C-alpha positions as a Python dict, from the first residue, in 0.01 Angstrom:
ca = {
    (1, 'X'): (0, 0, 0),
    (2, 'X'): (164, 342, -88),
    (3, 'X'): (261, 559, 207),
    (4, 'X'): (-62, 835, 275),
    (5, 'X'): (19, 1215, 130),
    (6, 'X'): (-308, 1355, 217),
    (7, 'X'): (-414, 1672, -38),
    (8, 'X'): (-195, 1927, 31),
    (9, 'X'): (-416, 2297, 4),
    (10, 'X'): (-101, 2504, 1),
    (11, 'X'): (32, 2338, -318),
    (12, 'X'): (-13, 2407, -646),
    (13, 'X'): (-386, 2168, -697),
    (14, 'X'): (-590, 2155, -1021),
    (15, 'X'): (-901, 1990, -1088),
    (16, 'X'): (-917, 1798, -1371),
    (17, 'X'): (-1281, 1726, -1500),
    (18, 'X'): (-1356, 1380, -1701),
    (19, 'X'): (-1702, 1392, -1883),
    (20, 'X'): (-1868, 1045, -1942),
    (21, 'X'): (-1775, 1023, -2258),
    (22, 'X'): (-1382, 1044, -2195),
    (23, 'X'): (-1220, 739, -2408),
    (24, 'X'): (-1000, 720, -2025),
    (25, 'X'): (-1338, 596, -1881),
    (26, 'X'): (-1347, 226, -1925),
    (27, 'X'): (-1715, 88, -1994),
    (28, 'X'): (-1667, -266, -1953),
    (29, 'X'): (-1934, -345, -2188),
    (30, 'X'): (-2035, -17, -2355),
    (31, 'X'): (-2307, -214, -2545),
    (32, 'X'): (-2475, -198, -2135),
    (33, 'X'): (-2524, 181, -2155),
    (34, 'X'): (-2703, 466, -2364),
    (35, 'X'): (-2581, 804, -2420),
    (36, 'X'): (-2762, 1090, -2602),
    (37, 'X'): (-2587, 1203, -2932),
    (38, 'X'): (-2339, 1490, -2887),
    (39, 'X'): (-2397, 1609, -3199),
    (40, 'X'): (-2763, 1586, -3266),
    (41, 'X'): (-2948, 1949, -3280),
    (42, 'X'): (-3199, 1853, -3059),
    (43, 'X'): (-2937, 1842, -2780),
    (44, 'X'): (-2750, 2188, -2914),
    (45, 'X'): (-3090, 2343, -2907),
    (46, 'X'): (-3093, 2233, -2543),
    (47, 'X'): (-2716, 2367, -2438),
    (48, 'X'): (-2875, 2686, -2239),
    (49, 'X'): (-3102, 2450, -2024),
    (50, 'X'): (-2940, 2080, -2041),
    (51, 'X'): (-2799, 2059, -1670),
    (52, 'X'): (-2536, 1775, -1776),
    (53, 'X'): (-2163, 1840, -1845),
    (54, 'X'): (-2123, 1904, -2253),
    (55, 'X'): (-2464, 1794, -2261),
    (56, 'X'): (-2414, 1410, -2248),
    (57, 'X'): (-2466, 1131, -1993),
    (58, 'X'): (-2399, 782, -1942),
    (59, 'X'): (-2713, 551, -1829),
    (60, 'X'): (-2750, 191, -1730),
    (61, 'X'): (-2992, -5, -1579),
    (62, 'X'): (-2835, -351, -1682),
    (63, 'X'): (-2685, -492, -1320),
    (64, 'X'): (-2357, -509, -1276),
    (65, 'X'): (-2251, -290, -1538),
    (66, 'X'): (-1979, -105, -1460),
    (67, 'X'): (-1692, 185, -1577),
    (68, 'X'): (-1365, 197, -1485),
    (69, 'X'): (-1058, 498, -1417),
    (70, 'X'): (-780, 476, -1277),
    (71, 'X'): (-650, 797, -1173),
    (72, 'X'): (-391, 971, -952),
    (73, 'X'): (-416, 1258, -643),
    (74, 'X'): (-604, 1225, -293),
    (75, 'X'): (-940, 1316, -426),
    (76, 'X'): (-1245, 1202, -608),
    (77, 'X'): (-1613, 1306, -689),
    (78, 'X'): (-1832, 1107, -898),
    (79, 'X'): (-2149, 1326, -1062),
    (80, 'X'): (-2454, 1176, -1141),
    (81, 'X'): (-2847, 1183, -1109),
    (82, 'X'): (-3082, 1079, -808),
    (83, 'X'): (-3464, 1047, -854),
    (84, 'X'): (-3779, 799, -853),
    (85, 'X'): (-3604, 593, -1178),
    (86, 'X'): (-3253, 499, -988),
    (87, 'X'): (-3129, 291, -779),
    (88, 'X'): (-2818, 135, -575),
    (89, 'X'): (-2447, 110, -707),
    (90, 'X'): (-2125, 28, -552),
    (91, 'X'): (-1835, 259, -560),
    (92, 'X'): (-1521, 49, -535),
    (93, 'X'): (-1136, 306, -485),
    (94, 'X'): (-866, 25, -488),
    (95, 'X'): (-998, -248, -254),
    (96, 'X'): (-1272, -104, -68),
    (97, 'X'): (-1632, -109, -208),
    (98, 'X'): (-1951, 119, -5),
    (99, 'X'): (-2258, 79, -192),
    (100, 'X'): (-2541, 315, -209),
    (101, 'X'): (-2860, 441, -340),
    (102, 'X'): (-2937, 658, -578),
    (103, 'X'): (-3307, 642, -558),
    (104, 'X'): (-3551, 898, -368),
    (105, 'X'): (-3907, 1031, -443),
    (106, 'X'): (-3874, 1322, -635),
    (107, 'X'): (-3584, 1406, -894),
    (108, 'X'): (-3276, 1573, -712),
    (109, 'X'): (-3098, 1903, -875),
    (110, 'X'): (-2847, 1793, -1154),
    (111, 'X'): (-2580, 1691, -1159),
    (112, 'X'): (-2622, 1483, -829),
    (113, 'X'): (-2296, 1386, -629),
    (114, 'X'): (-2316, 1037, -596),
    (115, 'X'): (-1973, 949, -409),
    (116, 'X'): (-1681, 1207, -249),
    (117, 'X'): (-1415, 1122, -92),
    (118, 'X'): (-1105, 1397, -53),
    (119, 'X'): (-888, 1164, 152),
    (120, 'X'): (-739, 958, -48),
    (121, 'X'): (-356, 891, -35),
    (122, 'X'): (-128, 1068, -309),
    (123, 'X'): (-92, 807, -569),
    (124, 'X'): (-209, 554, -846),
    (125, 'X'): (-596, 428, -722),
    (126, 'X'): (-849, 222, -961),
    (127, 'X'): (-1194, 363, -928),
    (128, 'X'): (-1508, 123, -1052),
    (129, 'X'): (-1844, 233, -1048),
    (130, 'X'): (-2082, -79, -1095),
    (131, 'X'): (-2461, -79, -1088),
    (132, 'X'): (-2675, -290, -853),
    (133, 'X'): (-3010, -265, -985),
    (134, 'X'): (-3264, -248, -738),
    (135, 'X'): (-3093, -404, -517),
    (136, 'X'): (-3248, -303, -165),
    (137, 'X'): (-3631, -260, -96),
    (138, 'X'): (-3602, 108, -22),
    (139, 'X'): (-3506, 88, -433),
    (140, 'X'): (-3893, -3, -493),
    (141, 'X'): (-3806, -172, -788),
    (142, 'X'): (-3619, 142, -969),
    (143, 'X'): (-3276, -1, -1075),
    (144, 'X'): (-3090, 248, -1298),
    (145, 'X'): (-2751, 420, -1270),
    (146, 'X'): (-2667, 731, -1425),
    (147, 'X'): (-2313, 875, -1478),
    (148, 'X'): (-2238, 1242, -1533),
    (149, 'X'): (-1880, 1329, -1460),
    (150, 'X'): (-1609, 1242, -1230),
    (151, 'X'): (-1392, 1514, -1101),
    (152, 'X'): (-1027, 1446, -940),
    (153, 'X'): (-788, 1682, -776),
    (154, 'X'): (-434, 1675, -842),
    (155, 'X'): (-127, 1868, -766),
    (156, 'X'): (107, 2027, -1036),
    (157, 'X'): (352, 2193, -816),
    (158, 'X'): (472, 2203, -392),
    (159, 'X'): (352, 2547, -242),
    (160, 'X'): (491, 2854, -321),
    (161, 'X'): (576, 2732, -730),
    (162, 'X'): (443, 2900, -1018),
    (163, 'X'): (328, 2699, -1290),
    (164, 'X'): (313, 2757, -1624),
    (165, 'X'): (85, 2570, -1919),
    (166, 'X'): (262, 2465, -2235),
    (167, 'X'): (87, 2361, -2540),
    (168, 'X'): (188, 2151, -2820),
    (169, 'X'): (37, 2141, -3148),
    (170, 'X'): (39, 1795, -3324),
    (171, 'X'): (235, 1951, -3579),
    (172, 'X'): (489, 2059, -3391),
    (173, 'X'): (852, 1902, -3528),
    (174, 'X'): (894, 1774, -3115),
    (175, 'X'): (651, 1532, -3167),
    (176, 'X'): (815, 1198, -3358),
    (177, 'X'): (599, 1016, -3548),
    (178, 'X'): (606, 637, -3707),
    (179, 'X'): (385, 402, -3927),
    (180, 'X'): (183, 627, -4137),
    (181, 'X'): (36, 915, -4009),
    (182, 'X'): (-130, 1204, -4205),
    (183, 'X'): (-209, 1534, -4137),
    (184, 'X'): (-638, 1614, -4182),
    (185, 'X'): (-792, 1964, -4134),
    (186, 'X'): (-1046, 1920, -3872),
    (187, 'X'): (-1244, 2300, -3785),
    (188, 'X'): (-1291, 2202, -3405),
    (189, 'X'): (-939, 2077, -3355),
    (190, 'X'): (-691, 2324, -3222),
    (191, 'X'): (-516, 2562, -3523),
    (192, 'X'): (-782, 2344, -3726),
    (193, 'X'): (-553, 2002, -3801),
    (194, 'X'): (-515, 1683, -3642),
    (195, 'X'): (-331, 1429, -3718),
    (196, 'X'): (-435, 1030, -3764),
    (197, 'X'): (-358, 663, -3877),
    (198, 'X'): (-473, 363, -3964),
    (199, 'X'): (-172, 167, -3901),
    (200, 'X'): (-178, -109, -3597),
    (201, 'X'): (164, -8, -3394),
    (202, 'X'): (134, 336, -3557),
    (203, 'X'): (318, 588, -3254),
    (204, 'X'): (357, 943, -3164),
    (205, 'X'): (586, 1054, -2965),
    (206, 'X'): (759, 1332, -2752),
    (207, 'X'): (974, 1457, -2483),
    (208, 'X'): (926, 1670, -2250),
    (209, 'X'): (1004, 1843, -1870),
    (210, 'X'): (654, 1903, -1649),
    (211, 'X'): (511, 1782, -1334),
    (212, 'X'): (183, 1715, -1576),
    (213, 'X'): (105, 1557, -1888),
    (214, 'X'): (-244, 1604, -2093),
    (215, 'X'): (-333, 1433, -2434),
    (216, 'X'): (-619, 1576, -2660),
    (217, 'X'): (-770, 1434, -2965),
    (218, 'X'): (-1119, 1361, -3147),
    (219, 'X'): (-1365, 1073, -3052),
    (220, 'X'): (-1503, 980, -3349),
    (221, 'X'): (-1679, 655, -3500),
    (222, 'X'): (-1403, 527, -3706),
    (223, 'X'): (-1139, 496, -3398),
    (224, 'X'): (-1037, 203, -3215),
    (225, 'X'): (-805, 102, -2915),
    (226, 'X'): (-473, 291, -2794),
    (227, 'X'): (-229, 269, -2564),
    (228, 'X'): (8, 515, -2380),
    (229, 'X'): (351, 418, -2228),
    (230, 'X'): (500, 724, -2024),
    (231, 'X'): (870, 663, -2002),
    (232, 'X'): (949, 318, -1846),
    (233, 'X'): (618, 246, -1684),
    (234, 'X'): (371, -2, -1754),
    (235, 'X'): (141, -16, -2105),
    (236, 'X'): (-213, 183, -2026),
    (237, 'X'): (-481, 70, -2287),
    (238, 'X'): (-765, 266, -2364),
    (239, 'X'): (-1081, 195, -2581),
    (240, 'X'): (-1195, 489, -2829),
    (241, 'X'): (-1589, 527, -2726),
    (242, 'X'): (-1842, 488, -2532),
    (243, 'X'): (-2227, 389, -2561),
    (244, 'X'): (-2464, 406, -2784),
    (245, 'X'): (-2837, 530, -2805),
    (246, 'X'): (-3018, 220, -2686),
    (247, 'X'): (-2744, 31, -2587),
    (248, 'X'): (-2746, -42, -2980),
    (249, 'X'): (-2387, -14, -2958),
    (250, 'X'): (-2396, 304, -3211),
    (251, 'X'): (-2090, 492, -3059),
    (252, 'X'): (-2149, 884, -3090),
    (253, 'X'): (-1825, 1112, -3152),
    (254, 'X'): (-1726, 1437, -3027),
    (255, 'X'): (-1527, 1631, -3309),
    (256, 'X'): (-1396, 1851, -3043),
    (257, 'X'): (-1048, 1834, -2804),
    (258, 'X'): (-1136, 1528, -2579),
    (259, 'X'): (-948, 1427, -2283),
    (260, 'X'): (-714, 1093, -2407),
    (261, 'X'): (-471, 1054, -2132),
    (262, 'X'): (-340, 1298, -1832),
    (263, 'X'): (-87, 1214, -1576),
    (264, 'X'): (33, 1437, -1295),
    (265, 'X'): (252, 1444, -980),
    (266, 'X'): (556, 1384, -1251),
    (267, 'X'): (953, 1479, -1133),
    (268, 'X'): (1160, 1749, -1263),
    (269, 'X'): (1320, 1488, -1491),
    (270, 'X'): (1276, 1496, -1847),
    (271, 'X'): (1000, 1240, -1965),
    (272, 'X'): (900, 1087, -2270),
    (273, 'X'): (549, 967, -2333),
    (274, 'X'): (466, 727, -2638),
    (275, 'X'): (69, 691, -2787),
    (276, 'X'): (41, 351, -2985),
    (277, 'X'): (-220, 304, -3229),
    (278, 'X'): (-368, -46, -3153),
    (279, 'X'): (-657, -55, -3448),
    (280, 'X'): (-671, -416, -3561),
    (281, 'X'): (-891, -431, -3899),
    (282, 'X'): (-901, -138, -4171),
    (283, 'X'): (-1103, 184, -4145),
    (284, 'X'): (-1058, 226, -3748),
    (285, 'X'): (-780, 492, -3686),
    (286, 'X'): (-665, 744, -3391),
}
């Protein structure tokens, strides 16, 4: 078990926001939930009233479906819903599982703060969220499970530091690339370019000095699998989507920057981080 470095308020502490639809989230089936379309009008028309994060949700009410993120820092808040149509899930951080309930009579405010917990130690933790139907009487029969957004805190720098942000374009001649990547104009994309492959083992990489690391990119329908090795540690593999409408399996894209991979808490060593396209059959890409 690592040694416990509570959250330290005098540090340098950013919160880092991961919407449902976050290819770090790991559905375990993503065929179990449904998720409105990002880019359907209906749900543009509804941006000034739609309570939810970006406008999108994850909802289950198949038992035992679950998501997964691992994630590092001392804290952790998991957003969802609470009303006559949900019921009890278990929150599991490392090896300790509480269940609740997210049922009552009338339909709380949303977003609805299903779990908190700001004392975690400073370090690598594996957060599940798993449904449990109606699971308890108190339930009366409701058994769905409806996931927002999950917010962790982490710290950039020790107190007293001033941090700056550094952005890299994925043009930018620091970033190595291998196994055929091109270059495609893409509006919502930062300085309107991106840049993709279809190759299995396809890699981008770079090098760089920071006590954080983030990794944007598109969602879209034609992605698959990647993985991200940051410099001698252990593989990380993440999917490309999540549900779709009806838990038909139709995964819905977001055009826009989306969250890929962050890491924090990093020394004042230089680093290298490596993204590996793992795409197995033609047409998926990264």
């Amino acid at each position: 078990m690592p040694p416990y470095f509570p959250l330290n308020k005098s540090a340098v502490n950013f919160n880092v926001t991961i919407d449902d639809l976050i290819p770090v989230l790991n559905y375990t089936n993503p065929y179990d939930w449904q998720t409105p379309d990002p880019q359907s009008s209906a749900l543009a028309a509804a941006s000034t009233t739609n309570p939810w994060l970006e406008g999108t949700w994850h909802k289950t009410t198949v038992v035992n479906a679950s998501v997964i993120l691992n994630f590092e820092g001392p804290a952790i808040y998991i957003f969802g819903a609470s009303g006559p149509q949900y019921g009890s899930y278990a929150v599991t951080v490392d090896d300790v599982q509480w269940t609740y309930s997210a049922h009552s009579a009338t339909n709380a405010s949303n977003p609805h703060l299903l779990y908190g917990n700001p004392n975690l130690s400073y370090g690598t933790h594996q957060l599940t969220i798993r449904n449990l139907g109606a699971a308890h009487p108190s339930d009366e029969g409701a058994s769905a499970l409806l996931l927002d957004y999950i917010l962790t805190t982490i710290q950039l720098a020790p107190p007293g530091a001033t941090v700056t942000n550094t952005t890299v374009d994925a043009n930018h001649p620091a970033v190595t690339y291998t196994g055929g990547w091109t270059n495609k104009s893409n509006e919502d994309s930062r300085n309107g370019t991106s840049f993709h492959t279809e190759k299995h083992g396809g890699s981008a990489s770079i090098s760089f000095k920071g006590s954080a690391v983030y990794i944007f990119g598109d969602s879209v329908n034609d992605q698959g699998p990647y993985s991200v090795v940051l410099d001698n540690g252990p593989i990380q593999t993440y999917g490309s989507l999540g549900g779709g409408e009806g838990g038909s399996g139709r995964f819905y894209m977001k055009t826009q920057p989306t969250l890929k991979y962050f890491a924090s808490n990093l020394d004042s060593s230089q680093h290298t981080i490596t993204v590996t396209s793992n795409v197995s059959s033609t047409g998926l890409s990264f």
